[in-house]
Every structure is written in C-alpha cells, then in structure tokens.
Short mmCIF file of C-alpha atoms and ligand atoms in Angstrom, two decimals:
data_model
loop_
_atom_site.label_atom_id
_atom_site.label_comp_id
_atom_site.label_asym_id
_atom_site.label_seq_id
_atom_site.Cartn_x
_atom_site.Cartn_y
_atom_site.Cartn_z
CA UNK A 103 64.63 -43.22 0.74
CA UNK A 104 64.62 -44.96 -2.70
CA UNK A 105 61.08 -45.49 -3.51
CA UNK A 106 62.05 -48.18 -6.47
CA UNK A 107 63.42 -50.32 -3.43
CA UNK A 108 59.73 -51.48 -2.60
CA UNK A 109 59.80 -52.94 -6.32
CA UNK A 110 62.31 -55.23 -5.24
CA UNK A 111 59.83 -56.62 -2.69
CA UNK A 112 58.13 -59.91 -4.48
CA UNK A 113 54.31 -60.65 -4.47
CA UNK A 114 51.48 -62.44 -5.97
CA UNK A 115 48.48 -61.06 -7.50
CA UNK A 116 44.90 -62.19 -6.27
CA UNK A 117 41.25 -61.12 -6.12
CA UNK A 118 40.33 -60.93 -2.74
CA UNK A 119 36.40 -61.39 -2.34
CA UNK A 120 33.63 -61.09 0.49
CA UNK A 121 30.02 -60.52 0.70
CA UNK A 122 27.46 -58.20 2.26
CA UNK A 123 23.92 -59.63 2.77
CA UNK A 124 23.55 -60.74 -0.69
CA UNK A 125 25.96 -58.74 -2.57
CA UNK A 126 29.36 -60.06 -3.85
CA UNK A 127 32.35 -57.99 -4.31
CA UNK A 128 36.14 -58.71 -5.17
CA UNK A 129 38.86 -56.89 -5.83
CA UNK A 130 42.66 -57.08 -7.15
CA UNK A 131 45.22 -57.22 -4.30
CA UNK A 132 49.05 -57.93 -4.20
CA UNK A 133 49.09 -57.82 -0.43
CA UNK A 134 48.29 -61.03 0.38
CA UNK A 135 50.45 -63.51 2.92
CA UNK A 136 50.42 -66.31 5.25
CA UNK A 137 51.30 -65.49 8.56
CA UNK A 138 51.42 -68.77 10.51
CA UNK A 139 50.92 -72.07 9.44
CA UNK A 140 49.49 -73.96 12.70
CA UNK A 141 46.73 -72.96 12.65
CA UNK A 142 46.86 -71.50 9.12
CA UNK A 143 46.44 -67.64 9.09
CA UNK A 144 46.69 -65.27 6.70
CA UNK A 145 46.90 -61.44 6.25
CA UNK A 146 45.53 -58.95 3.52
CA UNK A 147 45.70 -55.73 3.08
CA UNK A 148 42.54 -53.80 1.85
CA UNK A 149 42.28 -49.99 1.02
CA UNK A 150 39.86 -48.33 3.32
CA UNK A 151 37.85 -46.37 0.58
CA UNK A 152 37.15 -50.13 -1.66
CA UNK A 153 33.70 -51.51 -1.43
CA UNK A 154 35.59 -55.16 -0.31
CA UNK A 155 36.79 -53.46 2.56
CA UNK A 156 33.69 -52.59 3.93
CA UNK A 157 32.05 -55.84 3.11
CA UNK A 158 34.92 -57.65 4.76
CA UNK A 159 34.26 -55.55 8.40
CA UNK A 160 30.48 -56.04 7.99
CA UNK A 161 30.86 -60.28 6.89
CA UNK A 162 34.03 -61.24 8.70
CA UNK A 163 34.76 -63.43 5.70
CA UNK A 164 36.72 -63.31 2.85
CA UNK A 165 38.48 -65.25 0.04
CA UNK A 166 41.51 -65.07 -1.80
CA UNK A 167 41.73 -66.70 -5.14
CA UNK A 168 44.99 -66.76 -6.57
CA UNK A 169 45.04 -65.50 -10.15
CA UNK A 170 46.86 -67.55 -13.03
CA UNK A 171 49.68 -66.29 -15.08
CA UNK A 172 47.30 -66.76 -17.96
CA UNK A 173 44.56 -64.30 -16.55
CA UNK A 174 43.63 -62.32 -19.42
CA UNK A 175 44.17 -58.41 -18.95
CA UNK A 176 40.46 -57.63 -19.13
CA UNK A 177 39.79 -60.05 -16.69
CA UNK A 178 42.21 -58.91 -14.26
CA UNK A 179 41.06 -55.32 -15.25
CA UNK A 180 37.22 -56.02 -14.10
CA UNK A 181 38.31 -56.32 -10.71
CA UNK A 182 41.15 -53.87 -10.40
CA UNK A 183 39.94 -51.07 -12.32
CA UNK A 184 35.97 -50.87 -11.92
CA UNK A 185 34.34 -50.32 -8.43
CA UNK A 186 31.86 -52.63 -7.20
CA UNK A 187 29.33 -49.66 -6.25
CA UNK A 188 29.04 -49.47 -10.01
CA UNK A 189 29.09 -52.71 -11.50
CA UNK A 190 28.62 -55.97 -10.43
CA UNK A 191 31.86 -57.69 -11.07
CA UNK A 192 30.81 -61.17 -10.66
CA UNK A 193 28.06 -60.91 -13.28
CA UNK A 194 29.94 -62.52 -16.03
CA UNK A 195 32.84 -64.56 -14.29
CA UNK A 196 32.33 -68.08 -13.24
CA UNK A 197 32.44 -68.39 -9.45
CA UNK A 198 30.96 -70.61 -6.37
CA UNK A 199 30.15 -69.48 -2.97
CA UNK A 200 32.60 -70.67 -0.40
CA UNK A 201 31.79 -72.22 3.02
CA UNK A 202 31.22 -68.94 4.76
CA UNK A 203 29.68 -67.33 1.69
CA UNK A 204 32.15 -64.99 -0.12
CA UNK A 205 32.27 -65.77 -3.71
CA UNK A 206 35.56 -67.60 -5.12
CA UNK A 207 36.78 -67.59 -8.93
CA UNK A 208 36.72 -70.66 -10.95
CA UNK A 209 38.03 -69.34 -14.01
CA UNK A 210 41.55 -67.75 -14.05
CA UNK A 211 42.42 -68.87 -10.82
CA UNK A 212 44.95 -71.65 -9.82
CA UNK A 213 43.42 -72.09 -6.07
CA UNK A 214 41.84 -70.16 -3.06
CA UNK A 215 41.78 -69.79 0.21
CA UNK A 216 39.14 -69.10 2.55
CA UNK A 217 39.05 -67.33 5.58
CA UNK A 218 37.20 -65.79 8.82
CA UNK A 219 38.51 -62.67 10.01
CA UNK A 220 40.35 -63.15 13.67
CA UNK A 221 41.68 -59.61 13.93
CA UNK A 222 42.16 -56.30 11.86
CA UNK A 223 44.58 -53.62 12.14
CA UNK A 224 44.02 -50.04 11.33
CA UNK A 225 47.34 -49.00 9.17
CA UNK A 226 46.28 -45.64 7.89
CA UNK A 227 44.83 -46.02 4.16
CA UNK A 228 44.41 -49.65 4.45
CA UNK A 229 43.04 -52.40 6.95
CA UNK A 230 44.94 -55.30 7.84
CA UNK A 231 42.75 -57.96 8.14
CA UNK A 232 44.34 -61.53 9.85
CA UNK A 233 42.11 -64.21 8.87
CA UNK A 234 42.25 -67.91 10.06
CA UNK A 235 42.10 -70.00 7.26
CA UNK A 236 38.58 -72.39 7.11
CA UNK A 237 38.85 -73.69 3.41
CA UNK A 238 42.22 -74.04 0.84
CA UNK A 239 41.83 -75.72 -2.39
CA UNK A 240 43.96 -76.23 -5.80
CA UNK A 241 41.74 -75.46 -8.72
CA UNK A 242 44.05 -76.24 -11.42
CA UNK A 243 48.09 -77.31 -11.64
CA UNK A 244 49.45 -73.71 -13.22
CA UNK A 245 51.56 -71.09 -12.70
CA UNK A 246 50.54 -68.36 -10.19
CA UNK A 247 50.67 -64.86 -11.36
CA UNK A 248 53.17 -62.35 -9.81
CA UNK A 249 52.62 -58.95 -9.34
CA UNK A 250 56.32 -58.50 -11.24
CA UNK A 251 54.67 -60.07 -14.22
CA UNK A 252 51.65 -58.32 -14.22
CA UNK A 253 53.77 -54.94 -14.35
CA UNK A 254 55.93 -56.29 -16.83
CA UNK A 255 53.15 -57.08 -19.18
CA UNK A 256 51.11 -54.34 -18.37
CA UNK A 257 53.94 -51.80 -18.98
CA UNK A 258 54.75 -53.73 -22.22
CA UNK A 259 58.12 -54.79 -21.54
CA UNK A 260 57.38 -58.51 -21.60
CA UNK A 261 59.38 -60.62 -24.02
CA UNK A 262 57.92 -59.38 -27.20
CA UNK A 263 55.45 -61.44 -28.95
CA UNK A 264 55.91 -59.85 -32.35
CA UNK A 265 55.19 -61.57 -35.26
CA UNK A 266 57.74 -63.06 -37.35
CA UNK A 267 56.66 -61.28 -40.21
CA UNK A 268 55.55 -57.31 -39.93
CA UNK A 269 54.67 -55.40 -43.16
CA UNK A 270 57.18 -53.17 -44.33
CA UNK A 271 55.03 -50.21 -44.42
CA UNK A 272 54.15 -50.69 -40.88
CA UNK A 273 57.77 -51.48 -39.76
CA UNK A 274 58.67 -48.22 -41.59
CA UNK A 275 55.97 -46.33 -39.82
CA UNK A 276 56.87 -44.77 -36.22
CA UNK A 277 55.50 -47.33 -33.75
CA UNK A 278 54.95 -45.00 -30.80
CA UNK A 279 53.93 -46.68 -27.50
CA UNK A 280 50.64 -44.61 -26.05
CA UNK A 281 49.84 -44.68 -22.12
CA UNK A 282 46.23 -45.04 -20.79
CA UNK A 283 45.89 -41.48 -18.57
CA UNK A 284 43.36 -43.45 -16.48
CA UNK A 285 45.29 -46.72 -15.61
CA UNK A 286 48.58 -46.34 -16.76
CA UNK A 287 47.98 -49.22 -19.28
CA UNK A 288 50.55 -48.93 -22.04
CA UNK A 289 49.38 -49.93 -25.76
CA UNK A 290 52.53 -51.10 -27.29
CA UNK A 291 51.84 -51.17 -31.26
CA UNK A 292 54.89 -54.09 -31.58
CA UNK A 293 52.42 -56.15 -29.22
CA UNK A 294 48.82 -55.17 -30.12
CA UNK A 295 46.02 -56.00 -28.17
CA UNK A 296 45.59 -59.80 -29.37
CA UNK A 297 42.81 -60.14 -26.41
CA UNK A 298 40.87 -57.51 -27.97
CA UNK A 299 41.51 -58.90 -31.78
CA UNK A 300 44.17 -56.23 -32.42
CA UNK A 301 47.05 -57.86 -33.95
CA UNK A 302 50.78 -57.23 -33.29
CA UNK A 303 52.24 -54.46 -35.37
CA UNK A 304 48.94 -52.09 -35.01
CA UNK A 305 49.78 -48.53 -34.82
CA UNK A 306 47.82 -46.98 -31.99
CA UNK A 307 46.53 -44.48 -34.87
CA UNK A 308 44.87 -47.50 -36.70
CA UNK A 309 43.26 -48.94 -33.63
CA UNK A 310 39.28 -48.76 -34.23
CA UNK A 311 37.39 -45.63 -32.78
CA UNK A 312 35.52 -47.98 -30.64
CA UNK A 313 38.84 -49.54 -29.19
CA UNK A 314 39.08 -49.28 -25.47
CA UNK A 315 41.78 -49.65 -22.77
CA UNK A 316 41.59 -53.62 -22.05
CA UNK A 317 42.19 -53.04 -18.50
CA UNK A 318 40.27 -50.00 -17.23
CA UNK A 319 37.68 -49.19 -20.57
CA UNK A 320 38.91 -46.12 -21.17
CA UNK A 321 38.60 -44.74 -25.06
CA UNK A 322 40.92 -43.51 -27.15
CA UNK A 323 41.05 -40.30 -26.53
CA UNK A 324 42.24 -40.83 -22.70
CA UNK A 325 45.40 -42.12 -24.17
CA UNK A 326 48.63 -39.96 -24.57
CA UNK A 327 51.92 -41.02 -26.48
CA UNK A 328 55.03 -41.99 -24.50
CA UNK A 329 58.87 -41.46 -25.98
CA UNK A 330 60.07 -45.02 -25.98
FE1 FE B 174 43.40 -47.86 -19.11
#
C-alpha cells in the first residue's frame, strides 16, 4: 500500500462545533461530506479523543463552519491544535448560536451547515456522525479553503510571497527552514510570518525570543532545523 495515495483525495477544511449544556466547543476537521440531497444529510468524522466528539454525542447536534481560503493560520491553530478542555476556543472569535444551540463562526467562514444527528457509526478511532441538515447559509461569497491548500501553506510550499527586494546580507545568509516539533508547522524564512509581524526574509535565528509557532503556540526551542 502506498500511503501517499491518500493525499490525492480532495477535502475542504472546516470547524465542526457542538455544545454541552452551556459549554461550546469546535475543532478543525477535513472529513465533512454531503451524503444525500433530498433530504440533505451530511457526514462528519470526529476523533473519539476530542471533546467535540463527546459534545456531539451528548447534544445530538453540530454545526459545520466552512473555512475561507483567507483564514489565518492562527485562527486555524486555535481550533486545530488546542483542546477545548484547556481553553475556551470561542472566547475571542466572532460567532452566533445556531437554531439547535451549537456555535457558528461568523469570521473566516464562507458559510455553514447545521445538523441534527440521525445516526452514528463507530469506525474505530473515530465516530462517523450522520446529520440531517436543519439550516444552511452562505456568509460571504469567497473561496473556501481546501485541505491541500492548507497543507501547502503549512508546509511552506505555497507560492513564495517573497519580497521584491531582499537585503543582500540576508540573502547571503543560509536561510534554513525550521519545523515545529509539536504541530509540524514549517517556518520558512523566505515567507516569514506576516500574521505575527515577521517580514519575509527573516532568518529563524533573528526571530524575537518571544515569537511562538503561529499554529500551536509552541516556543522557538520546540523547533528543529530541516534540510531544504
Ligand atoms: Fe507548532
């Protein structure tokens, strides 16, 4: 079996959210798909270890926020590399409450689906939830994020946003990429980290000591050099 074959399957990128009592939680998921159109049903596959799985099982409702291609890494990291057991992921994001109770993102989302669980299937590490769609709305007419795009950006293989002019001394310096050992994010000096105010062309060594991984928040010492 060639495991790389799985990388050829196309997905989007979503925040699947639910609630338990007054508590809200949501997480990044790529495994969301429409399974029937009349009536509309969707399937989401959620890891059993995640708090969202527990919330969906308890409440029987969930929402799917469809992420915009423009969603910043920090925003994705908040939902992807943090646990709702430690932080309130909705504390600093714009959202509204859906008709059945789970939160719906109003920022960095192009639209959403809200569903009630009709059935679920234990698939080992994950639970596959089948939901009957009770509401679906477009928030903004923009391009949705794809899983492939997210990985290209994360891996630093995106079209270089290199500046038109890089200082000679920086260009001469060995511009090595560094990988976050916690989440896999790659710091590419040619791209910098504009979301955190780090301009393109900044070598890893020159990042401020308090700079943290834009995805998971790990410090510089959690990074290791990667050969290009
Ligand atoms: Fe990280």
